[in-house]
């Protein structure tokens, strides 16, 4: 059985959700096994995060129910058969599993549909096709009739986004695994090494120390492609290697770090001035992370520093405040500053990004770059967010903007052409908002120019 928090924690979480509703029933489907190429050969199993949060069990073929009207929780499922035990070994009874998480009642899966009949059922947006089909069957609806509960979504976000002390312990552990992954890659980064080899080193650590990676590893010398999952190149002297990778610990909590490494072991003068700009943006945005600050303001701090740095280099020009407000910087940083992290690396985004990163006080911008910010709302103690500024030279985007003469008052396209093959730089840390400020999770991971060069050359 997977590791669990003490049962009162799950009991308290369900009670907190129960207290927010006077009627209806909340339904949480576990994830099923997902076949890779035939039914018995499955992908690495990952439980639904909402199921984990309220019911804790990392097993398929279960449904958790919170009956708001009766103030009780139920677990629907079936005990393992002898065929299962032959292949998988001795397995716990469903009643024993339920006892570990303080569930009030256990019932066979075959009784679920009749239990739900004529009830007001609250559910979250299904993101797997099989669960969507099963949900429609259970509720006697067509697929297009499935309407997730906005009230349930908002209540879950309010609970899950503020991490409890026991969750922070788990996230520190996940970040330690992440630090190990990145540090080992730094020690093996040199010309002639295959990207695939470094990818294997990092993923091996994630699997050896936890539950694997928190998302497919991004490790590439073509760092201008933001989510580049190709690892087919050989490291070349003079190029930059971007590694965006995180780990998931055995309790399924996630980490997320990015570092950019000069394959030569030392940044060239041109690389160094771009890197220093991103580093300063990262450090300043983290320094401003504290309760009461809207995270969109940290994004503004980062892109303003990036704009100032690019002006010093000669890539941008004009009024900095106007340039930032209009989004001219997005040629070089088209993404947002960060997102929440927890049981998901992009925490709770299955519930809807706008419910997680925005609220009644702030709406998503329609301006390119600004509109990509996943987390914008006011920071509170218990939030865990990423701070990940970057500068990228994306040839296709440069060509489009240049041909459109877009933001010519703010961008020196002739100078930009000189950087067309530069690649990209990103620096990312996971940051916990505390009562009085912030804490970067995990042990210190080399980040400054000197630190990076020292570990690469050691």
Short mmCIF file of C-alpha atoms in Angstrom, two decimals:
data_model
loop_
_atom_site.label_atom_id
_atom_site.label_comp_id
_atom_site.label_asym_id
_atom_site.label_seq_id
_atom_site.Cartn_x
_atom_site.Cartn_y
_atom_site.Cartn_z
CA UNK A 1 0.00 0.00 0.00
CA UNK A 2 1.22 3.50 -0.77
CA UNK A 3 2.34 5.74 2.14
CA UNK A 4 -0.48 7.70 3.77
CA UNK A 5 -0.86 10.64 6.11
CA UNK A 6 -2.46 9.77 9.47
CA UNK A 7 -6.20 9.16 9.03
CA UNK A 8 -7.33 12.35 10.87
CA UNK A 9 -5.79 14.44 8.06
CA UNK A 10 -8.07 12.90 5.42
CA UNK A 11 -11.00 13.06 7.84
CA UNK A 12 -10.37 16.78 8.40
CA UNK A 13 -10.08 17.52 4.66
CA UNK A 14 -13.38 15.81 3.91
CA UNK A 15 -15.03 17.56 6.86
CA UNK A 16 -13.82 20.95 5.61
CA UNK A 17 -15.32 20.27 2.21
CA UNK A 18 -18.51 18.94 3.79
CA UNK A 19 -18.89 22.12 5.85
CA UNK A 20 -19.04 24.21 2.67
CA UNK A 21 -22.11 22.38 1.30
CA UNK A 22 -25.60 21.93 2.70
CA UNK A 23 -26.82 19.48 0.07
CA UNK A 24 -25.68 17.07 -2.63
CA UNK A 25 -22.88 14.55 -2.98
CA UNK A 26 -19.29 14.95 -4.18
CA UNK A 27 -17.97 12.21 -6.47
CA UNK A 28 -14.26 11.44 -6.91
CA UNK A 29 -13.29 8.80 -9.46
CA UNK A 30 -9.90 7.15 -9.09
CA UNK A 31 -7.80 6.94 -12.23
CA UNK A 32 -7.73 3.58 -14.01
CA UNK A 33 -4.65 1.83 -15.34
CA UNK A 34 -3.75 3.24 -18.77
CA UNK A 35 -2.57 0.77 -21.45
CA UNK A 36 0.63 1.68 -23.29
CA UNK A 37 0.12 -0.68 -26.24
CA UNK A 38 -2.08 -3.53 -24.97
CA UNK A 39 -4.31 -3.82 -21.89
CA UNK A 40 -1.89 -5.69 -19.62
CA UNK A 41 1.09 -3.44 -20.44
CA UNK A 42 0.31 -0.17 -18.70
CA UNK A 43 1.97 3.17 -18.15
CA UNK A 44 3.35 3.99 -14.71
CA UNK A 45 0.26 4.44 -12.53
CA UNK A 46 -0.67 7.90 -11.25
CA UNK A 47 -3.73 8.49 -9.11
CA UNK A 48 -6.04 11.49 -9.58
CA UNK A 49 -4.79 14.27 -7.30
CA UNK A 50 -8.21 15.21 -5.92
CA UNK A 51 -8.77 11.55 -4.99
CA UNK A 52 -5.35 11.54 -3.31
CA UNK A 53 -6.13 14.71 -1.39
CA UNK A 54 -9.40 13.48 0.10
CA UNK A 55 -8.96 9.69 0.09
CA UNK A 56 -5.20 9.10 -0.06
CA UNK A 57 -5.21 5.70 -1.80
CA UNK A 58 -3.07 5.27 -4.91
CA UNK A 59 -5.09 2.42 -6.40
CA UNK A 60 -7.36 2.11 -9.46
CA UNK A 61 -11.01 0.98 -9.67
CA UNK A 62 -12.28 2.98 -6.71
CA UNK A 63 -14.71 5.83 -6.22
CA UNK A 64 -14.73 8.15 -3.23
CA UNK A 65 -17.99 9.81 -2.21
CA UNK A 66 -18.70 12.58 0.29
CA UNK A 67 -22.38 12.70 1.15
CA UNK A 68 -22.94 16.30 2.29
CA UNK A 69 -26.48 15.74 3.51
CA UNK A 70 -25.60 12.73 5.69
CA UNK A 71 -22.17 14.11 6.66
CA UNK A 72 -20.45 10.84 5.77
CA UNK A 73 -17.81 9.48 3.40
CA UNK A 74 -18.01 6.27 1.40
CA UNK A 75 -15.55 4.19 -0.61
CA UNK A 76 -16.92 2.16 -3.50
CA UNK A 77 -14.76 -0.65 -4.85
CA UNK A 78 -14.19 -4.40 -4.86
CA UNK A 79 -11.74 -6.62 -3.05
CA UNK A 80 -8.91 -8.15 -5.06
CA UNK A 81 -9.65 -11.58 -6.51
CA UNK A 82 -7.43 -14.67 -6.34
CA UNK A 83 -6.39 -13.98 -9.94
CA UNK A 84 -5.13 -10.54 -8.82
CA UNK A 85 -3.31 -12.04 -5.84
CA UNK A 86 -1.55 -14.66 -8.02
CA UNK A 87 0.02 -11.92 -10.12
CA UNK A 88 0.35 -9.15 -7.53
CA UNK A 89 0.78 -10.91 -4.18
CA UNK A 90 -1.32 -10.51 -1.07
CA UNK A 91 -3.55 -7.44 -1.18
CA UNK A 92 -5.41 -5.58 1.59
CA UNK A 93 -9.17 -5.78 1.97
CA UNK A 94 -11.13 -2.71 0.94
CA UNK A 95 -12.42 -2.39 4.49
CA UNK A 96 -8.83 -2.24 5.77
CA UNK A 97 -7.95 0.45 3.24
CA UNK A 98 -11.01 2.44 4.27
CA UNK A 99 -9.99 2.19 7.92
CA UNK A 100 -6.60 3.74 7.11
CA UNK A 101 -8.32 6.84 5.75
CA UNK A 102 -11.22 6.93 8.25
CA UNK A 103 -13.95 6.40 5.65
CA UNK A 104 -17.35 5.73 7.21
CA UNK A 105 -18.67 3.08 4.86
CA UNK A 106 -17.51 0.63 2.17
CA UNK A 107 -19.73 -0.63 -0.64
CA UNK A 108 -19.25 -2.70 -3.83
CA UNK A 109 -18.66 -0.75 -7.01
CA UNK A 110 -21.82 -2.29 -8.52
CA UNK A 111 -23.95 -0.32 -6.04
CA UNK A 112 -22.61 3.11 -6.99
CA UNK A 113 -25.05 3.93 -9.80
CA UNK A 114 -28.10 3.16 -7.68
CA UNK A 115 -26.63 5.12 -4.74
CA UNK A 116 -26.25 8.21 -6.94
CA UNK A 117 -29.71 7.96 -8.48
CA UNK A 118 -31.83 11.09 -7.91
CA UNK A 119 -28.99 12.77 -6.00
CA UNK A 120 -27.45 16.14 -6.77
CA UNK A 121 -23.93 15.06 -7.76
CA UNK A 122 -21.00 17.48 -7.70
CA UNK A 123 -17.94 16.49 -9.73
CA UNK A 124 -14.77 18.04 -11.12
CA UNK A 125 -13.90 18.23 -14.86
CA UNK A 126 -12.90 14.73 -16.05
CA UNK A 127 -9.59 14.89 -17.95
CA UNK A 128 -9.41 11.21 -18.97
CA UNK A 129 -11.70 9.83 -21.65
CA UNK A 130 -12.49 6.60 -19.75
CA UNK A 131 -13.52 8.51 -16.63
CA UNK A 132 -15.62 10.88 -18.69
CA UNK A 133 -17.47 7.91 -20.22
CA UNK A 134 -17.87 6.26 -16.80
CA UNK A 135 -19.17 9.48 -15.27
CA UNK A 136 -21.77 9.80 -18.01
CA UNK A 137 -22.84 6.19 -17.44
CA UNK A 138 -23.13 6.59 -13.67
CA UNK A 139 -25.20 9.76 -13.98
CA UNK A 140 -27.32 8.55 -16.92
CA UNK A 141 -26.25 11.48 -19.10
CA UNK A 142 -24.78 12.04 -22.54
CA UNK A 143 -21.12 13.15 -22.62
CA UNK A 144 -22.06 16.66 -23.73
CA UNK A 145 -24.45 16.97 -20.78
CA UNK A 146 -21.73 16.57 -18.15
CA UNK A 147 -21.45 19.86 -16.27
CA UNK A 148 -18.73 20.09 -13.58
CA UNK A 149 -19.62 21.84 -10.34
CA UNK A 150 -18.11 25.34 -10.21
CA UNK A 151 -18.87 25.48 -6.50
CA UNK A 152 -16.95 22.25 -5.89
CA UNK A 153 -14.03 23.46 -8.01
CA UNK A 154 -13.73 26.70 -6.03
CA UNK A 155 -13.95 24.91 -2.68
CA UNK A 156 -11.28 22.40 -3.64
CA UNK A 157 -8.93 25.15 -4.85
CA UNK A 158 -9.43 27.02 -1.57
CA UNK A 159 -8.46 23.90 0.39
CA UNK A 160 -5.65 22.49 -1.74
CA UNK A 161 -3.78 25.68 -2.62
CA UNK A 162 -2.75 26.50 0.97
CA UNK A 163 -0.30 23.80 1.96
CA UNK A 164 -0.43 22.42 5.51
CA UNK A 165 2.75 21.81 7.56
CA UNK A 166 2.68 18.08 6.75
CA UNK A 167 2.36 18.86 3.03
CA UNK A 168 5.29 21.29 3.17
CA UNK A 169 7.45 18.49 4.62
CA UNK A 170 6.57 16.37 1.59
CA UNK A 171 7.27 19.22 -0.83
CA UNK A 172 10.67 19.83 0.76
CA UNK A 173 11.42 16.15 0.14
CA UNK A 174 10.31 16.38 -3.50
CA UNK A 175 12.50 19.45 -3.96
CA UNK A 176 15.49 17.63 -2.46
CA UNK A 177 15.05 14.93 -5.09
CA UNK A 178 14.84 17.66 -7.74
CA UNK A 179 18.04 19.27 -6.49
CA UNK A 180 19.78 15.89 -6.73
CA UNK A 181 18.57 15.46 -10.32
CA UNK A 182 19.87 18.85 -11.42
CA UNK A 183 23.14 18.62 -9.50
CA UNK A 184 24.00 15.26 -11.05
CA UNK A 185 23.30 16.56 -14.55
CA UNK A 186 25.53 19.56 -13.86
CA UNK A 187 28.35 17.19 -12.88
CA UNK A 188 28.00 15.25 -16.15
CA UNK A 189 27.41 18.20 -18.49
CA UNK A 190 30.28 18.52 -20.97
CA UNK A 191 30.85 18.47 -24.75
CA UNK A 192 30.35 15.08 -26.37
CA UNK A 193 27.78 13.79 -23.88
CA UNK A 194 24.37 12.81 -25.30
CA UNK A 195 21.34 14.75 -24.12
CA UNK A 196 19.59 11.38 -23.80
CA UNK A 197 22.25 10.19 -21.34
CA UNK A 198 21.68 13.20 -19.08
CA UNK A 199 17.94 12.72 -19.38
CA UNK A 200 18.42 9.12 -18.19
CA UNK A 201 20.59 10.21 -15.28
CA UNK A 202 17.94 12.67 -14.09
CA UNK A 203 14.98 10.33 -14.54
CA UNK A 204 16.86 7.51 -12.81
CA UNK A 205 17.34 9.65 -9.72
CA UNK A 206 13.65 10.61 -9.71
CA UNK A 207 12.65 6.95 -9.88
CA UNK A 208 15.26 5.80 -7.39
CA UNK A 209 14.38 8.38 -4.75
CA UNK A 210 10.65 8.84 -5.34
CA UNK A 211 7.73 8.21 -7.66
CA UNK A 212 9.49 9.42 -10.81
CA UNK A 213 9.40 12.80 -12.50
CA UNK A 214 6.62 15.32 -11.87
CA UNK A 215 6.39 15.95 -15.65
CA UNK A 216 8.32 14.83 -18.75
CA UNK A 217 11.83 16.22 -18.44
CA UNK A 218 12.75 19.20 -20.61
CA UNK A 219 16.48 18.90 -21.38
CA UNK A 220 17.72 20.44 -24.60
CA UNK A 221 20.28 22.70 -26.22
CA UNK A 222 17.34 24.12 -28.17
CA UNK A 223 16.07 25.97 -25.14
CA UNK A 224 14.22 28.48 -27.29
CA UNK A 225 11.50 25.80 -27.53
CA UNK A 226 9.85 26.26 -24.15
CA UNK A 227 8.71 22.66 -23.59
CA UNK A 228 11.28 20.76 -25.63
CA UNK A 229 11.07 17.02 -24.93
CA UNK A 230 13.52 16.00 -27.66
CA UNK A 231 16.81 14.62 -26.30
CA UNK A 232 18.47 13.52 -29.52
CA UNK A 233 21.45 15.91 -29.66
CA UNK A 234 25.06 15.61 -28.54
CA UNK A 235 26.28 18.42 -26.27
CA UNK A 236 28.35 20.93 -28.23
CA UNK A 237 30.94 23.38 -27.00
CA UNK A 238 29.59 26.93 -27.02
CA UNK A 239 25.92 25.97 -26.63
CA UNK A 240 23.54 26.33 -23.68
CA UNK A 241 21.67 23.43 -22.13
CA UNK A 242 18.28 24.17 -20.56
CA UNK A 243 17.04 21.61 -18.03
CA UNK A 244 13.52 22.07 -16.66
CA UNK A 245 12.75 19.05 -14.46
CA UNK A 246 11.06 18.09 -11.24
CA UNK A 247 10.44 15.07 -9.07
CA UNK A 248 7.43 13.50 -7.41
CA UNK A 249 8.05 11.95 -4.01
CA UNK A 250 6.38 8.75 -2.79
CA UNK A 251 3.48 10.81 -1.41
CA UNK A 252 2.97 12.32 -4.89
CA UNK A 253 4.04 15.88 -4.02
CA UNK A 254 5.98 17.65 -6.75
CA UNK A 255 8.98 19.87 -7.37
CA UNK A 256 9.95 22.04 -10.33
CA UNK A 257 13.38 23.57 -11.07
CA UNK A 258 15.04 24.99 -14.17
CA UNK A 259 18.71 25.70 -14.70
CA UNK A 260 20.63 26.75 -17.80
CA UNK A 261 24.18 25.47 -18.26
CA UNK A 262 26.99 26.50 -20.61
CA UNK A 263 28.17 23.24 -22.16
CA UNK A 264 31.70 24.64 -22.40
CA UNK A 265 31.82 24.98 -18.62
CA UNK A 266 31.99 28.76 -18.84
CA UNK A 267 29.52 31.33 -20.18
CA UNK A 268 30.70 33.36 -23.16
CA UNK A 269 30.52 37.15 -22.63
CA UNK A 270 27.36 37.27 -24.77
CA UNK A 271 25.75 34.37 -22.88
CA UNK A 272 26.76 35.84 -19.55
CA UNK A 273 25.04 39.20 -20.06
CA UNK A 274 21.77 37.50 -21.06
CA UNK A 275 22.07 35.03 -18.18
CA UNK A 276 22.74 37.78 -15.64
CA UNK A 277 19.58 39.56 -16.75
CA UNK A 278 17.45 36.46 -16.20
CA UNK A 279 19.20 35.78 -12.88
CA UNK A 280 18.47 39.30 -11.62
CA UNK A 281 14.82 38.93 -12.68
CA UNK A 282 14.58 35.62 -10.83
CA UNK A 283 16.17 36.97 -7.65
CA UNK A 284 14.14 40.21 -7.57
CA UNK A 285 10.83 38.44 -8.17
CA UNK A 286 11.57 35.92 -5.41
CA UNK A 287 12.56 38.72 -3.02
CA UNK A 288 9.14 40.28 -3.53
CA UNK A 289 7.22 37.07 -2.79
CA UNK A 290 5.23 37.62 0.41
CA UNK A 291 1.64 37.58 1.66
CA UNK A 292 -0.61 40.31 0.28
CA UNK A 293 1.30 40.74 -3.00
CA UNK A 294 -0.44 39.83 -6.24
CA UNK A 295 1.83 37.45 -8.13
CA UNK A 296 1.16 39.44 -11.30
CA UNK A 297 3.24 42.20 -9.69
CA UNK A 298 6.16 39.78 -9.38
CA UNK A 299 5.71 39.00 -13.07
CA UNK A 300 5.83 42.77 -13.73
CA UNK A 301 9.05 43.09 -11.73
CA UNK A 302 10.67 40.25 -13.69
CA UNK A 303 9.71 41.44 -17.18
CA UNK A 304 10.70 45.01 -16.30
CA UNK A 305 14.19 43.85 -15.29
CA UNK A 306 14.37 41.77 -18.47
CA UNK A 307 13.38 44.80 -20.55
CA UNK A 308 15.96 46.97 -18.81
CA UNK A 309 18.66 44.34 -19.35
CA UNK A 310 17.79 43.91 -23.02
CA UNK A 311 17.93 47.69 -23.48
CA UNK A 312 21.45 47.77 -22.02
CA UNK A 313 22.48 45.10 -24.52
CA UNK A 314 20.82 47.04 -27.34
CA UNK A 315 18.06 44.57 -28.18
CA UNK A 316 15.25 46.81 -26.90
CA UNK A 317 14.68 50.55 -26.66
CA UNK A 318 12.10 53.20 -25.77
CA UNK A 319 10.02 53.83 -22.69
CA UNK A 320 10.37 50.81 -20.40
CA UNK A 321 7.02 51.16 -18.62
CA UNK A 322 5.11 51.52 -21.89
CA UNK A 323 7.04 48.68 -23.46
CA UNK A 324 6.20 46.33 -20.59
CA UNK A 325 2.54 47.35 -20.44
CA UNK A 326 2.06 46.70 -24.17
CA UNK A 327 3.88 43.36 -24.05
CA UNK A 328 6.86 44.14 -26.29
CA UNK A 329 9.04 42.05 -23.95
CA UNK A 330 7.02 38.95 -24.89
CA UNK A 331 9.13 38.49 -28.02
CA UNK A 332 11.82 37.37 -25.55
CA UNK A 333 9.66 36.02 -22.68
CA UNK A 334 6.28 34.87 -24.04
CA UNK A 335 5.30 32.91 -20.90
CA UNK A 336 4.19 33.87 -17.41
CA UNK A 337 6.38 34.01 -14.32
CA UNK A 338 5.02 30.83 -12.80
CA UNK A 339 2.28 28.59 -11.43
CA UNK A 340 1.23 26.83 -8.25
CA UNK A 341 2.85 23.53 -7.25
CA UNK A 342 1.54 20.75 -5.00
CA UNK A 343 0.14 17.30 -5.78
CA UNK A 344 0.40 18.42 -9.42
CA UNK A 345 3.38 20.24 -10.87
CA UNK A 346 0.87 22.72 -12.33
CA UNK A 347 -1.28 22.36 -9.27
CA UNK A 348 -5.01 21.79 -9.78
CA UNK A 349 -4.98 22.91 -13.41
CA UNK A 350 -7.35 20.04 -14.22
CA UNK A 351 -9.91 22.17 -12.35
CA UNK A 352 -9.35 25.09 -14.73
CA UNK A 353 -6.40 27.46 -14.84
CA UNK A 354 -8.53 30.56 -14.26
CA UNK A 355 -10.00 29.08 -11.06
CA UNK A 356 -6.50 28.35 -9.74
CA UNK A 357 -4.53 31.43 -10.72
CA UNK A 358 -7.24 34.08 -10.89
CA UNK A 359 -10.25 35.18 -8.85
CA UNK A 360 -12.82 37.97 -8.55
CA UNK A 361 -10.07 40.52 -7.89
CA UNK A 362 -8.04 39.91 -11.05
CA UNK A 363 -8.84 38.76 -14.57
CA UNK A 364 -6.55 37.22 -17.18
CA UNK A 365 -5.00 39.70 -19.61
CA UNK A 366 -5.62 39.37 -23.34
CA UNK A 367 -2.16 40.76 -24.15
CA UNK A 368 0.32 38.22 -25.58
CA UNK A 369 2.78 37.21 -22.86
CA UNK A 370 0.74 38.70 -20.03
CA UNK A 371 -2.12 36.34 -20.90
CA UNK A 372 0.15 33.31 -20.38
CA UNK A 373 0.56 34.03 -16.66
CA UNK A 374 -0.90 30.99 -14.86
CA UNK A 375 -0.81 32.43 -11.33
CA UNK A 376 -1.71 36.09 -10.88
CA UNK A 377 -3.76 36.44 -7.70
CA UNK A 378 -2.81 37.58 -4.20
CA UNK A 379 -0.26 35.42 -2.40
CA UNK A 380 -1.14 33.88 0.98
CA UNK A 381 0.85 31.87 3.53
CA UNK A 382 0.84 28.28 2.34
CA UNK A 383 0.94 29.03 -1.38
CA UNK A 384 3.76 27.29 -3.24
CA UNK A 385 4.57 28.95 -6.55
CA UNK A 386 7.28 28.87 -9.17
CA UNK A 387 9.36 31.86 -10.19
CA UNK A 388 10.75 31.15 -13.65
CA UNK A 389 11.73 34.11 -15.82
CA UNK A 390 13.51 33.49 -19.11
CA UNK A 391 14.87 35.05 -22.27
CA UNK A 392 14.50 33.18 -25.57
CA UNK A 393 15.30 33.87 -29.19
CA UNK A 394 12.59 32.04 -31.15
CA UNK A 395 13.34 32.39 -34.89
CA UNK A 396 9.75 31.87 -36.10
CA UNK A 397 8.37 34.41 -33.65
CA UNK A 398 11.12 36.89 -34.52
CA UNK A 399 10.27 36.53 -38.23
CA UNK A 400 6.55 37.07 -37.67
CA UNK A 401 6.98 40.15 -35.50
CA UNK A 402 9.68 41.61 -37.74
CA UNK A 403 7.58 41.17 -40.89
CA UNK A 404 4.62 42.79 -39.13
CA UNK A 405 6.88 45.62 -37.91
CA UNK A 406 5.46 44.90 -34.48
CA UNK A 407 6.71 47.09 -31.64
CA UNK A 408 9.41 48.66 -33.80
CA UNK A 409 9.48 51.53 -31.31
CA UNK A 410 10.72 49.11 -28.65
CA UNK A 411 12.66 46.35 -30.44
CA UNK A 412 15.92 46.62 -32.41
CA UNK A 413 15.29 43.87 -34.94
CA UNK A 414 18.68 44.29 -36.64
CA UNK A 415 20.43 43.53 -33.35
CA UNK A 416 17.99 40.70 -32.58
CA UNK A 417 19.08 38.99 -35.82
CA UNK A 418 22.55 38.61 -34.35
CA UNK A 419 21.06 36.41 -31.60
CA UNK A 420 18.88 34.26 -33.86
CA UNK A 421 20.77 31.05 -33.00
CA UNK A 422 21.35 31.90 -29.33
CA UNK A 423 18.77 29.47 -27.90
CA UNK A 424 17.18 30.27 -24.57
CA UNK A 425 17.79 30.76 -20.86
CA UNK A 426 15.38 30.02 -18.00
CA UNK A 427 15.95 29.93 -14.22
CA UNK A 428 13.25 28.51 -11.94
CA UNK A 429 12.72 27.84 -8.26
CA UNK A 430 9.75 26.67 -6.18
CA UNK A 431 8.87 29.19 -3.48
CA UNK A 432 6.74 28.75 -0.35
CA UNK A 433 4.89 31.83 0.90
CA UNK A 434 5.33 32.07 4.68
CA UNK A 435 3.61 34.24 7.31
CA UNK A 436 6.20 37.00 6.90
CA UNK A 437 7.81 36.39 3.52
CA UNK A 438 8.97 33.36 1.59
CA UNK A 439 11.22 30.31 1.55
CA UNK A 440 12.84 28.71 -1.49
CA UNK A 441 12.13 24.98 -1.14
CA UNK A 442 14.91 22.41 -1.17
CA UNK A 443 18.64 22.76 -0.63
CA UNK A 444 20.40 25.52 -2.51
CA UNK A 445 20.82 24.60 -6.18
CA UNK A 446 23.69 26.45 -7.94
CA UNK A 447 22.24 29.41 -9.79
CA UNK A 448 24.62 32.38 -10.09
CA UNK A 449 27.17 32.52 -12.91
CA UNK A 450 30.02 31.76 -10.52
CA UNK A 451 28.21 28.84 -8.88
CA UNK A 452 27.21 27.30 -12.21
CA UNK A 453 30.71 27.64 -13.67
CA UNK A 454 32.33 26.23 -10.51
CA UNK A 455 30.26 23.06 -10.46
CA UNK A 456 30.64 22.53 -14.21
CA UNK A 457 34.40 22.91 -14.04
CA UNK A 458 34.96 20.94 -10.81
#
